[in-house]
Amino acid sequence: MTPDVTVVVCTRDRPRELERCLDALAGQQYARFDILVVDNGSGDSVAESCRARGAACIREPHPGLTHARNLGARAARGEIVAYLDDDAIAEPGWLAALVRAFAEPRVAAVAGHTRYMKARGDSLDMTGEDAHHEGRVRERRIVDRATPDWFTLACFGGIGDGNTMAFRRAVLTSAVRFDERIGRGRLIDGGDEHVAFMSLIADGYGVAHAPDAVVRHPAPATASLQRAKRARDLRSSLTYLLFLVDQFPPYRREIVRFLGCAVLKRVRGAGSGASRPRMPAGDIVAAITAAWRLYWRARREWRAPALASAPGAVTPRVVTLR
């Protein structure tokens, strides 16, 4: 039987991009789905845009993408909960491709493929041209605890990213949820979807990659914007790396080995980043320094007694490795 799906779109201050996202969802080649927009504190009113496009809208006042994602899962009606970024455009076959991957009973989550497109100027409007770092499409696969290097595959994007993903709702609301200490809007502003994938695999589930579940996502086109994004991404990646090393001691050796291989690959000029200009040394030093400061600020925030007892405080770690 074809499962019902709730597509959750979390948004904040992107009215034009949200409308484009919702308009594209109207063309999905899948009949049994509804759309739920989670407004994470937009200055504008998104409710009218949602009503005009047949989408439900709820509000999560506590800032942070993980808060919005968790609320969306709790409010969803479908057996499957699919997530789509508000600045992404889903290809017509996106949702059907995600759902097909759940035909395997052990699969609890699925990640699709993000096709990065050059943006126009400094906007989020996409051109028809692939971004310079648009890399190879990953193979279709299911990752579970029997998969070599499953921990680093899940934690470092080897399965997929949060731009296009879906979960069985029963699992997402019981066995795992997004760790609200991390993710966009938090000091550690990424990696929450990867930690969720890793948590599911640790609990005995499988997580699949579906390369035909494609969404288009804007990427900066100008050299200055690309440089700024690379610096932000490096800072975010290093902060997230510190989080993993600190929070999951049994896997420190795997994390260090993965990092060493990544650095060696970059030094040898292998991979999709070989054609990019080298990042200035000053940007690298600034990113490393900022990452250390951000991570220790985040740790103090989690442990502050006043914050821990305050309404809307960040939740404790949700991952249990067995």
Coordinates of C-alpha atoms in Angstrom, one line a residue:
M1 CA 0.0 0.0 0.0
T2 CA 1.3 3.5 -0.9
P3 CA 2.1 5.3 2.3
D4 CA 0.8 8.8 3.2
V5 CA 3.6 11.4 3.4
T6 CA 3.9 14.7 5.2
V7 CA 6.4 17.1 3.5
V8 CA 7.8 19.4 6.2
V9 CA 9.3 22.7 5.1
C10 CA 10.9 24.7 7.8
T11 CA 11.3 28.4 7.0
R12 CA 12.5 31.7 8.4
D13 CA 12.4 35.0 6.6
R14 CA 12.5 33.6 3.1
P15 CA 9.0 34.4 1.7
R16 CA 9.9 34.4 -2.0
E17 CA 12.0 31.2 -1.8
L18 CA 9.2 29.5 0.3
E19 CA 6.6 30.3 -2.4
R20 CA 8.8 28.8 -5.1
C21 CA 9.4 25.7 -3.0
L22 CA 5.7 25.2 -2.4
D23 CA 4.8 25.9 -6.1
A24 CA 7.3 23.2 -7.1
L25 CA 5.8 20.7 -4.7
A26 CA 2.5 21.0 -6.5
G27 CA 4.0 19.2 -9.4
Q28 CA 5.1 16.1 -7.5
Q29 CA 4.4 12.8 -9.2
Y30 CA 3.0 11.3 -6.0
A31 CA -0.6 11.7 -4.9
R32 CA -0.7 10.8 -1.2
F33 CA 1.0 13.7 0.5
D34 CA 0.3 16.9 2.5
I35 CA 2.5 19.9 3.1
L36 CA 3.3 21.3 6.6
V37 CA 5.2 24.5 6.9
V38 CA 6.9 25.2 10.2
D39 CA 7.5 29.0 10.6
N40 CA 10.5 29.4 12.8
G41 CA 10.0 33.0 13.7
S42 CA 9.7 34.8 10.3
G43 CA 9.3 38.5 10.4
D44 CA 6.7 38.2 7.6
S45 CA 3.5 36.3 7.7
V46 CA 3.8 33.0 5.8
A47 CA 0.3 31.8 6.7
E48 CA -1.3 33.5 3.7
S49 CA 1.2 32.0 1.2
C50 CA 0.6 28.6 2.7
R51 CA -3.2 28.9 2.6
A52 CA -3.1 29.9 -1.1
R53 CA -1.1 26.8 -1.9
G54 CA -3.0 24.3 0.3
A55 CA -0.3 23.9 2.9
A56 CA -0.8 23.8 6.6
C57 CA 1.3 26.2 8.7
I58 CA 2.3 26.0 12.4
R59 CA 4.8 28.2 14.3
E60 CA 7.8 27.2 16.3
P61 CA 8.8 30.3 18.3
H62 CA 12.0 28.9 19.7
P63 CA 14.8 29.6 17.2
G64 CA 16.7 26.7 15.7
L65 CA 16.1 24.4 12.7
T66 CA 16.2 21.3 14.9
H67 CA 13.4 22.7 17.1
A68 CA 11.3 23.3 13.9
R69 CA 12.1 19.8 12.5
N70 CA 11.1 18.1 15.7
L71 CA 7.9 20.0 15.9
G72 CA 7.1 19.1 12.3
A73 CA 7.6 15.4 13.0
R74 CA 5.3 15.6 16.0
A75 CA 2.6 17.5 14.0
A76 CA 2.9 15.3 10.8
R77 CA 0.0 13.1 9.8
G78 CA 1.8 10.9 7.2
E79 CA 3.4 7.6 7.8
I80 CA 6.5 9.1 6.2
V81 CA 7.9 12.5 7.1
A82 CA 9.9 14.1 4.3
Y83 CA 12.0 17.3 4.8
L84 CA 12.8 19.9 2.2
D85 CA 14.7 23.2 2.6
D86 CA 12.7 26.3 2.0
D87 CA 15.2 27.5 -0.7
A88 CA 15.2 24.2 -2.5
I89 CA 13.2 23.1 -5.6
A90 CA 12.1 19.4 -5.7
E91 CA 12.2 17.7 -9.0
P92 CA 8.8 16.1 -10.0
G93 CA 9.9 12.6 -9.1
W94 CA 11.5 13.5 -5.8
L95 CA 8.9 12.3 -3.3
A96 CA 8.1 9.1 -5.2
A97 CA 11.8 8.2 -5.2
L98 CA 12.2 8.8 -1.5
V99 CA 9.1 6.6 -0.7
R100 CA 10.3 3.7 -2.9
A101 CA 13.4 3.4 -0.7
F102 CA 11.2 2.5 2.2
A103 CA 10.1 -0.7 0.5
E104 CA 12.9 -2.3 2.4
P105 CA 11.5 -2.8 5.9
R106 CA 14.8 -2.2 7.8
V107 CA 15.1 1.3 6.2
A108 CA 14.2 4.0 8.7
A109 CA 15.4 7.0 6.8
V110 CA 16.3 8.0 3.3
A111 CA 18.5 10.8 1.9
G112 CA 18.3 12.0 -1.7
H113 CA 20.6 13.9 -4.0
T114 CA 21.2 17.6 -3.9
R115 CA 22.0 19.3 -7.3
Y116 CA 23.7 22.6 -6.6
M117 CA 22.9 25.3 -9.1
K118 CA 24.6 28.7 -9.6
A119 CA 22.6 31.5 -8.1
R120 CA 22.0 34.9 -9.8
G121 CA 24.3 37.5 -8.2
D122 CA 23.9 37.6 -4.4
S123 CA 20.3 36.2 -4.5
L124 CA 18.9 32.7 -4.0
D125 CA 17.4 32.6 -7.5
M126 CA 18.8 29.6 -9.3
T127 CA 20.1 29.7 -12.9
G128 CA 20.1 26.6 -15.1
E129 CA 23.8 26.1 -14.7
D130 CA 25.4 23.6 -12.3
A131 CA 27.6 25.0 -9.6
H132 CA 31.3 24.4 -10.0
H133 CA 31.4 21.9 -7.1
E134 CA 28.5 19.8 -8.4
G135 CA 30.1 16.4 -7.9
R136 CA 29.4 12.8 -8.7
V137 CA 26.1 11.2 -7.8
R138 CA 26.4 8.7 -5.0
E139 CA 25.4 5.1 -5.7
R140 CA 22.2 3.7 -4.4
R141 CA 22.8 1.9 -1.1
I142 CA 21.6 1.0 2.4
V143 CA 24.0 1.7 5.3
D144 CA 23.6 -0.2 8.5
R145 CA 25.9 -1.5 11.3
A146 CA 27.3 -4.2 9.0
T147 CA 28.6 -1.5 6.6
P148 CA 32.3 -0.7 7.0
D149 CA 32.9 2.8 8.3
W150 CA 29.2 3.3 8.9
F151 CA 29.8 5.8 11.7
T152 CA 31.9 8.2 9.5
L153 CA 29.7 7.6 6.4
A154 CA 26.6 8.8 8.4
C155 CA 28.3 11.6 10.3
F156 CA 30.2 13.2 7.4
G157 CA 27.6 13.2 4.6
G158 CA 28.4 9.9 3.0
I159 CA 24.7 9.0 2.9
G160 CA 23.3 12.4 2.1
D161 CA 22.3 15.8 3.6
G162 CA 19.3 17.4 5.1
N163 CA 18.2 19.3 2.0
T164 CA 16.4 16.1 0.9
M165 CA 15.6 13.4 3.4
A166 CA 12.7 11.4 4.8
F167 CA 12.0 9.3 7.9
R168 CA 9.4 6.8 9.2
R169 CA 7.4 9.0 11.5
A170 CA 7.0 6.3 14.1
V171 CA 10.8 6.0 14.4
L172 CA 11.4 9.8 14.3
T173 CA 8.9 10.4 17.2
S174 CA 10.1 7.6 19.4
A175 CA 13.5 6.1 18.7
V176 CA 15.3 9.3 17.6
R177 CA 14.8 13.0 17.1
F178 CA 17.0 15.8 16.0
D179 CA 19.5 16.9 18.7
E180 CA 18.4 20.5 19.5
R181 CA 21.9 21.5 20.7
I182 CA 23.1 21.6 17.1
G183 CA 21.8 22.7 13.7
R184 CA 21.0 26.0 12.0
G185 CA 20.3 28.7 14.5
R186 CA 22.6 27.1 17.2
L187 CA 26.2 27.8 17.9
I188 CA 27.1 24.5 16.2
D189 CA 25.1 25.3 13.1
G190 CA 25.0 22.0 11.2
G191 CA 25.3 18.2 11.3
D192 CA 21.9 17.5 13.0
E193 CA 20.7 15.3 10.2
H194 CA 23.9 13.3 10.1
V195 CA 23.7 12.7 13.9
A196 CA 20.1 11.5 13.4
F197 CA 21.2 9.1 10.6
M198 CA 24.0 7.8 12.8
S199 CA 21.7 7.3 15.8
L200 CA 19.3 5.2 13.7
I201 CA 22.1 3.0 12.4
A202 CA 23.4 2.6 15.9
D203 CA 20.0 1.4 17.0
G204 CA 19.9 -1.3 14.3
Y205 CA 18.1 0.4 11.5
G206 CA 19.2 1.0 7.9
V207 CA 19.5 4.4 6.2
A208 CA 19.3 4.5 2.5
H209 CA 20.6 6.9 -0.2
A210 CA 18.3 7.4 -3.2
P211 CA 20.1 9.2 -6.0
D212 CA 17.0 9.7 -8.0
A213 CA 15.3 11.8 -5.2
V214 CA 16.7 15.1 -6.5
V215 CA 16.3 18.6 -5.3
R216 CA 18.0 21.7 -6.8
H217 CA 19.6 24.1 -4.3
P218 CA 21.3 27.5 -4.9
A219 CA 25.0 27.9 -4.6
P220 CA 26.8 31.3 -4.6
A221 CA 28.1 32.3 -8.1
T222 CA 30.5 35.2 -7.4
A223 CA 34.1 34.6 -6.2
S224 CA 33.6 36.7 -3.1
L225 CA 30.5 34.9 -2.0
Q226 CA 32.1 31.5 -2.7
R227 CA 35.1 32.5 -0.5
A228 CA 32.8 33.6 2.3
K229 CA 30.8 30.4 2.1
R230 CA 33.9 28.2 2.1
A231 CA 35.1 30.0 5.3
R232 CA 31.7 29.6 7.0
D233 CA 31.5 26.0 6.0
L234 CA 35.0 25.3 7.3
R235 CA 34.2 26.9 10.6
S236 CA 30.9 25.0 10.9
S237 CA 32.6 21.7 9.9
L238 CA 35.3 22.1 12.5
T239 CA 32.8 23.0 15.3
Y240 CA 30.8 19.9 14.4
L241 CA 33.9 17.8 14.4
L242 CA 34.7 18.9 17.9
F243 CA 31.2 18.0 18.9
L244 CA 31.6 14.5 17.5
V245 CA 35.0 14.0 19.1
D246 CA 33.7 15.2 22.5
Q247 CA 30.4 13.4 22.5
F248 CA 31.3 10.0 21.0
P249 CA 34.6 8.9 22.5
P250 CA 34.5 5.3 21.3
Y251 CA 34.6 6.6 17.7
R252 CA 37.5 9.1 18.1
R253 CA 39.9 6.9 16.2
E254 CA 37.5 6.6 13.3
I255 CA 36.9 10.3 13.3
V256 CA 40.7 11.1 13.3
R257 CA 41.3 8.5 10.5
F258 CA 38.6 10.0 8.4
L259 CA 40.0 13.5 8.9
G260 CA 43.5 12.4 8.0
C261 CA 42.2 10.8 4.8
A262 CA 40.3 13.9 3.9
V263 CA 43.4 16.1 4.4
L264 CA 45.6 13.8 2.4
K265 CA 43.1 13.7 -0.5
R266 CA 43.0 17.5 -0.5
V267 CA 46.8 17.7 -0.5
R268 CA 47.1 15.3 -3.4
G269 CA 44.5 17.4 -5.3
A270 CA 42.0 14.5 -5.6
G271 CA 38.2 14.8 -5.5
S272 CA 35.8 17.5 -6.7
G273 CA 37.5 20.3 -4.9
A274 CA 40.7 20.0 -6.9
S275 CA 39.8 22.8 -9.3
R276 CA 38.9 25.3 -6.6
P277 CA 41.4 28.0 -5.6
R278 CA 43.2 27.3 -2.4
M279 CA 41.6 28.9 0.7
P280 CA 43.8 31.8 2.0
A281 CA 45.8 30.8 5.1
G282 CA 44.2 33.7 7.0
D283 CA 40.7 32.3 6.4
I284 CA 41.8 28.9 7.6
V285 CA 43.3 30.2 10.8
A286 CA 40.3 32.4 11.5
A287 CA 37.9 29.4 10.9
I288 CA 39.9 27.2 13.3
T289 CA 40.0 29.9 16.0
A290 CA 36.3 30.6 15.6
A291 CA 35.4 26.9 15.8
W292 CA 37.2 26.5 19.2
R293 CA 35.5 29.5 20.6
L294 CA 32.0 28.5 19.3
Y295 CA 32.3 24.9 20.6
W296 CA 33.3 25.9 24.2
R297 CA 30.6 28.6 24.2
A298 CA 28.1 25.9 23.2
R299 CA 29.3 23.6 26.0
R300 CA 28.9 26.3 28.6
E301 CA 25.4 27.0 27.2
W302 CA 24.3 23.4 27.6
R303 CA 25.6 23.1 31.1
A304 CA 24.4 26.4 32.5
P305 CA 21.9 25.6 35.3
A306 CA 19.8 28.7 34.5
L307 CA 19.5 27.7 30.9
A308 CA 18.8 24.0 31.7
S309 CA 15.8 24.9 33.8
A310 CA 14.5 27.6 31.5
P311 CA 11.4 27.1 29.3
G312 CA 12.5 26.0 25.8
A313 CA 16.0 25.0 27.0
V314 CA 18.0 22.8 24.7
T315 CA 17.4 19.1 25.2
P316 CA 20.0 16.6 26.3
R317 CA 21.8 14.3 23.9
V318 CA 19.4 12.0 22.1
V319 CA 21.9 9.5 20.7
T320 CA 22.6 6.3 22.5
L321 CA 25.3 4.1 20.9
R322 CA 25.1 0.4 21.7

